[in-house]
């Protein structure tokens, strides 16, 4: 892909982010992510979006429509396991192993950090709820809980994979272990702590502001009440 083409794609993604109804904080994070992404990452991102749109097949799914969103809307049949107003759990039709279960948020989010806290907790609480039964039903000896983000994410819609495992099942979630200096680990940890600290600071300030605002509102209501009471 030409450099100019990548740049124009980057701009169009940024424009699309602006049009979304995400909270401002999420938009800022997304914007930063896209602005800092390398040309290769932008290309990969676009490829993922187009392949997800194209693999619907059969004309049942509109162009650009996410398959998981279509499942939520009932446009694609699925074998449901559990659902509530925010999340849905169903069986993978091309499972990695018998009983491979998928848990998704009903609203379309690609990344974990974009999802509101209460839905994140529901996703993981559902995983917690399903796991013991899934082990019993499939006679598994263990379960892999797998979430792909960006790389090897086949659809741009977050999914928690619950993959029942047995010994010698030939499923591989392996990587080569590398050697690293302690200095390098400390450097990464320090940078992370610095960023996390800054985020915490911002959150704290926001909360303080909210508390102040609420106190002010209560004060105003109080004043109004007192005025009402003073009236004969
Ligand atoms: Zn979706």
Tab-separated table of C-alpha atoms and ligand atoms in Angstrom:
chain	number	residue	atom	x	y	z
A	1	UNK	CA	0.000	0.000	0.000
A	2	UNK	CA	1.274	3.497	-0.855
A	3	UNK	CA	2.170	5.807	2.010
A	4	UNK	CA	-0.431	8.364	0.874
A	5	UNK	CA	-3.097	5.701	0.733
A	6	UNK	CA	-2.308	4.591	4.281
A	7	UNK	CA	-2.482	8.237	5.428
A	8	UNK	CA	-5.873	8.761	3.832
A	9	UNK	CA	-7.103	5.531	5.458
A	10	UNK	CA	-5.770	6.754	8.791
A	11	UNK	CA	-7.711	10.019	8.327
A	12	UNK	CA	-10.896	8.180	7.398
A	13	UNK	CA	-10.629	5.939	10.489
A	14	UNK	CA	-10.142	9.066	12.621
A	15	UNK	CA	-13.235	10.635	11.031
A	16	UNK	CA	-15.221	7.467	11.737
A	17	UNK	CA	-14.145	7.556	15.375
A	18	UNK	CA	-15.470	11.142	15.602
A	19	UNK	CA	-18.868	10.029	14.346
A	20	UNK	CA	-19.235	7.284	16.984
A	21	UNK	CA	-21.244	7.878	20.137
A	22	UNK	CA	-18.465	6.616	22.452
A	23	UNK	CA	-17.632	8.565	25.592
A	24	UNK	CA	-15.074	11.321	24.943
A	25	UNK	CA	-12.423	9.446	26.951
A	26	UNK	CA	-12.767	6.347	24.748
A	27	UNK	CA	-12.577	8.490	21.626
A	28	UNK	CA	-9.354	10.088	22.861
A	29	UNK	CA	-7.814	6.664	23.501
A	30	UNK	CA	-8.879	5.388	20.074
A	31	UNK	CA	-7.623	8.537	18.407
A	32	UNK	CA	-4.229	8.161	20.097
A	33	UNK	CA	-4.067	4.523	19.099
A	34	UNK	CA	-4.751	5.267	15.436
A	35	UNK	CA	-2.464	8.310	15.358
A	36	UNK	CA	0.419	6.317	16.835
A	37	UNK	CA	-0.181	3.172	14.792
A	38	UNK	CA	2.507	2.258	12.251
A	39	UNK	CA	1.631	2.043	8.539
A	40	UNK	CA	1.676	-1.774	8.816
A	41	UNK	CA	-0.764	-1.700	11.724
A	42	UNK	CA	-3.143	0.568	9.776
A	43	UNK	CA	-2.997	-1.781	6.773
A	44	UNK	CA	-3.659	-4.786	9.007
A	45	UNK	CA	-6.540	-2.997	10.709
A	46	UNK	CA	-8.193	-2.204	7.366
A	47	UNK	CA	-7.687	-5.767	6.119
A	48	UNK	CA	-9.336	-7.098	9.271
A	49	UNK	CA	-12.315	-4.789	8.885
A	50	UNK	CA	-12.838	-5.757	5.246
A	51	UNK	CA	-12.363	-9.498	5.773
A	52	UNK	CA	-14.836	-9.440	8.671
A	53	UNK	CA	-17.362	-7.689	6.421
A	54	UNK	CA	-16.760	-10.039	3.538
A	55	UNK	CA	-16.885	-13.388	5.309
A	56	UNK	CA	-20.616	-13.140	6.058
A	57	UNK	CA	-21.466	-14.712	2.724
A	58	UNK	CA	-24.802	-15.794	1.281
A	59	UNK	CA	-26.145	-12.247	1.210
A	60	UNK	CA	-27.724	-12.706	4.632
A	61	UNK	CA	-25.393	-10.153	6.162
A	62	UNK	CA	-25.243	-6.604	4.878
A	63	UNK	CA	-21.910	-5.283	3.693
A	64	UNK	CA	-19.875	-3.917	6.573
A	65	UNK	CA	-22.120	-5.661	9.061
A	66	UNK	CA	-20.361	-7.458	11.916
A	67	UNK	CA	-21.202	-11.158	12.190
A	68	UNK	CA	-21.467	-11.092	15.978
A	69	UNK	CA	-23.780	-8.064	15.765
A	70	UNK	CA	-25.909	-10.015	13.271
A	71	UNK	CA	-26.056	-12.926	15.724
A	72	UNK	CA	-27.179	-10.521	18.472
A	73	UNK	CA	-29.843	-9.085	16.124
A	74	UNK	CA	-31.039	-12.627	15.371
A	75	UNK	CA	-30.158	-12.318	11.657
A	76	UNK	CA	-27.837	-15.324	11.977
A	77	UNK	CA	-28.899	-18.471	13.826
A	78	UNK	CA	-26.803	-19.608	16.717
A	79	UNK	CA	-26.803	-22.150	19.528
A	80	UNK	CA	-27.322	-19.946	22.558
A	81	UNK	CA	-26.127	-20.964	26.010
A	82	UNK	CA	-26.931	-17.881	28.060
A	83	UNK	CA	-27.952	-14.269	27.567
A	84	UNK	CA	-29.075	-11.147	29.371
A	85	UNK	CA	-29.646	-7.579	28.182
A	86	UNK	CA	-25.900	-6.853	27.814
A	87	UNK	CA	-24.123	-10.090	26.935
A	88	UNK	CA	-24.651	-13.343	25.065
A	89	UNK	CA	-22.953	-16.760	25.249
A	90	UNK	CA	-23.201	-19.307	22.428
A	91	UNK	CA	-21.334	-22.278	20.981
A	92	UNK	CA	-18.764	-21.770	18.212
A	93	UNK	CA	-19.921	-23.457	14.996
A	94	UNK	CA	-16.268	-24.128	14.062
A	95	UNK	CA	-14.982	-25.082	17.499
A	96	UNK	CA	-11.347	-25.482	18.523
A	97	UNK	CA	-12.594	-28.299	20.760
A	98	UNK	CA	-15.913	-29.852	21.788
A	99	UNK	CA	-17.978	-27.281	23.698
A	100	UNK	CA	-15.943	-24.223	22.552
A	101	UNK	CA	-18.076	-21.416	23.953
A	102	UNK	CA	-18.095	-17.724	22.994
A	103	UNK	CA	-19.131	-14.859	25.257
A	104	UNK	CA	-19.677	-11.449	23.636
A	105	UNK	CA	-20.998	-8.032	24.610
A	106	UNK	CA	-24.248	-7.360	22.710
A	107	UNK	CA	-23.019	-3.894	21.783
A	108	UNK	CA	-20.217	-3.722	19.237
A	109	UNK	CA	-16.824	-3.105	20.843
A	110	UNK	CA	-13.513	-4.339	19.454
A	111	UNK	CA	-11.270	-3.808	22.451
A	112	UNK	CA	-11.611	-4.554	26.144
A	113	UNK	CA	-10.661	-0.997	27.124
A	114	UNK	CA	-13.606	0.400	25.144
A	115	UNK	CA	-16.217	-1.556	27.097
A	116	UNK	CA	-18.056	0.028	30.058
A	117	UNK	CA	-16.976	-1.477	33.418
A	118	UNK	CA	-20.345	-3.037	34.238
A	119	UNK	CA	-20.366	-4.951	30.942
A	120	UNK	CA	-16.731	-6.046	31.410
A	121	UNK	CA	-17.675	-7.495	34.784
A	122	UNK	CA	-20.716	-9.242	33.308
A	123	UNK	CA	-18.545	-10.812	30.598
A	124	UNK	CA	-16.111	-12.261	33.122
A	125	UNK	CA	-18.798	-13.224	35.641
A	126	UNK	CA	-20.520	-15.158	32.853
A	127	UNK	CA	-17.240	-16.913	32.035
A	128	UNK	CA	-16.945	-17.778	35.730
A	129	UNK	CA	-20.518	-19.087	35.792
A	130	UNK	CA	-20.219	-21.206	32.634
A	131	UNK	CA	-16.764	-22.745	33.247
A	132	UNK	CA	-17.590	-25.404	35.866
A	133	UNK	CA	-20.633	-26.664	33.922
A	134	UNK	CA	-18.713	-26.636	30.656
A	135	UNK	CA	-15.999	-28.797	32.238
A	136	UNK	CA	-18.629	-31.237	33.506
A	137	UNK	CA	-20.591	-31.405	30.259
A	138	UNK	CA	-17.533	-31.906	28.041
A	139	UNK	CA	-15.489	-34.014	30.486
A	140	UNK	CA	-12.660	-31.545	29.966
A	141	UNK	CA	-9.601	-31.491	32.199
A	142	UNK	CA	-9.137	-27.768	31.894
A	143	UNK	CA	-10.211	-24.659	29.982
A	144	UNK	CA	-8.311	-22.009	28.053
A	145	UNK	CA	-9.777	-18.520	28.390
A	146	UNK	CA	-8.663	-16.715	25.262
A	147	UNK	CA	-9.181	-13.135	24.061
A	148	UNK	CA	-7.467	-11.900	20.901
A	149	UNK	CA	-7.031	-8.139	20.556
A	150	UNK	CA	-5.935	-6.644	17.244
A	151	UNK	CA	-3.555	-9.417	16.163
A	152	UNK	CA	-5.249	-12.722	15.254
A	153	UNK	CA	-8.631	-11.211	16.093
A	154	UNK	CA	-10.826	-12.648	13.336
A	155	UNK	CA	-13.755	-10.268	13.956
A	156	UNK	CA	-13.569	-6.676	15.214
A	157	UNK	CA	-16.012	-7.551	18.026
A	158	UNK	CA	-14.617	-8.609	21.393
A	159	UNK	CA	-15.130	-12.245	22.305
A	160	UNK	CA	-14.077	-14.351	25.283
A	161	UNK	CA	-13.324	-17.881	24.052
A	162	UNK	CA	-13.840	-20.678	26.566
A	163	UNK	CA	-11.988	-23.622	25.058
A	164	UNK	CA	-12.320	-26.943	26.907
A	165	UNK	CA	-8.964	-28.741	27.079
A	166	UNK	CA	-7.826	-32.290	27.631
A	167	UNK	CA	-4.272	-33.526	27.973
A	168	UNK	CA	-2.525	-34.039	24.593
A	169	UNK	CA	-5.382	-32.353	22.659
A	170	UNK	CA	-2.775	-30.810	20.324
A	171	UNK	CA	-4.180	-27.296	20.811
A	172	UNK	CA	-1.279	-24.877	21.077
A	173	UNK	CA	-1.247	-21.660	23.065
A	174	UNK	CA	2.512	-21.698	23.280
A	175	UNK	CA	5.306	-19.194	22.801
A	176	UNK	CA	9.027	-19.310	22.926
A	177	UNK	CA	10.283	-18.000	26.250
A	178	UNK	CA	12.857	-15.249	25.794
A	179	UNK	CA	15.687	-14.074	28.023
A	180	UNK	CA	15.408	-10.542	29.373
A	181	UNK	CA	17.524	-8.305	31.627
A	182	UNK	CA	16.024	-7.119	34.910
A	183	UNK	CA	16.786	-3.513	33.830
A	184	UNK	CA	14.545	-3.932	30.821
A	185	UNK	CA	11.695	-5.276	33.000
A	186	UNK	CA	12.091	-2.390	35.429
A	187	UNK	CA	12.057	0.123	32.587
A	188	UNK	CA	8.795	-1.279	31.187
A	189	UNK	CA	7.210	-1.478	34.651
A	190	UNK	CA	8.208	2.107	35.456
A	191	UNK	CA	6.777	3.458	32.222
A	192	UNK	CA	3.554	1.560	32.812
A	193	UNK	CA	3.275	2.757	36.409
A	194	UNK	CA	3.833	6.336	35.280
A	195	UNK	CA	1.029	6.128	32.709
A	196	UNK	CA	-1.334	4.289	35.060
A	197	UNK	CA	-0.629	6.878	37.750
A	198	UNK	CA	-1.522	9.690	35.364
A	199	UNK	CA	-4.777	7.953	34.426
A	200	UNK	CA	-5.659	7.431	38.077
A	201	UNK	CA	-4.977	11.104	38.739
A	202	UNK	CA	-7.362	12.127	35.937
A	203	UNK	CA	-10.054	9.751	37.192
A	204	UNK	CA	-9.652	11.069	40.736
A	205	UNK	CA	-9.992	14.674	39.535
A	206	UNK	CA	-13.110	13.768	37.560
A	207	UNK	CA	-14.667	12.091	40.607
A	208	UNK	CA	-13.850	15.098	42.820
A	209	UNK	CA	-15.452	17.382	40.255
A	210	UNK	CA	-18.583	15.200	40.201
A	211	UNK	CA	-18.799	15.200	44.007
A	212	UNK	CA	-18.411	19.011	44.063
A	213	UNK	CA	-21.096	19.405	41.443
A	214	UNK	CA	-23.463	17.122	43.338
A	215	UNK	CA	-22.849	18.999	46.585
A	216	UNK	CA	-23.567	22.277	44.794
A	217	UNK	CA	-26.804	20.871	43.367
A	218	UNK	CA	-27.868	19.627	46.805
A	219	UNK	CA	-27.022	23.023	48.225
A	220	UNK	CA	-29.189	24.711	45.595
A	221	UNK	CA	-32.066	22.350	46.316
A	222	UNK	CA	-31.634	23.089	50.025
A	223	UNK	CA	-31.834	26.836	49.390
A	224	UNK	CA	-34.990	26.394	47.355
A	225	UNK	CA	-36.542	24.296	50.120
A	226	UNK	CA	-35.685	26.904	52.725
A	227	UNK	CA	-37.253	29.625	50.615
A	228	UNK	CA	-40.372	27.534	50.189
A	229	UNK	CA	-40.556	26.953	53.954
A	230	UNK	CA	-40.164	30.668	54.710
A	231	UNK	CA	-43.161	31.482	52.648
A	232	UNK	CA	-46.232	31.941	54.751
B	1	LIG	ZN1	-20.192	-6.400	16.196
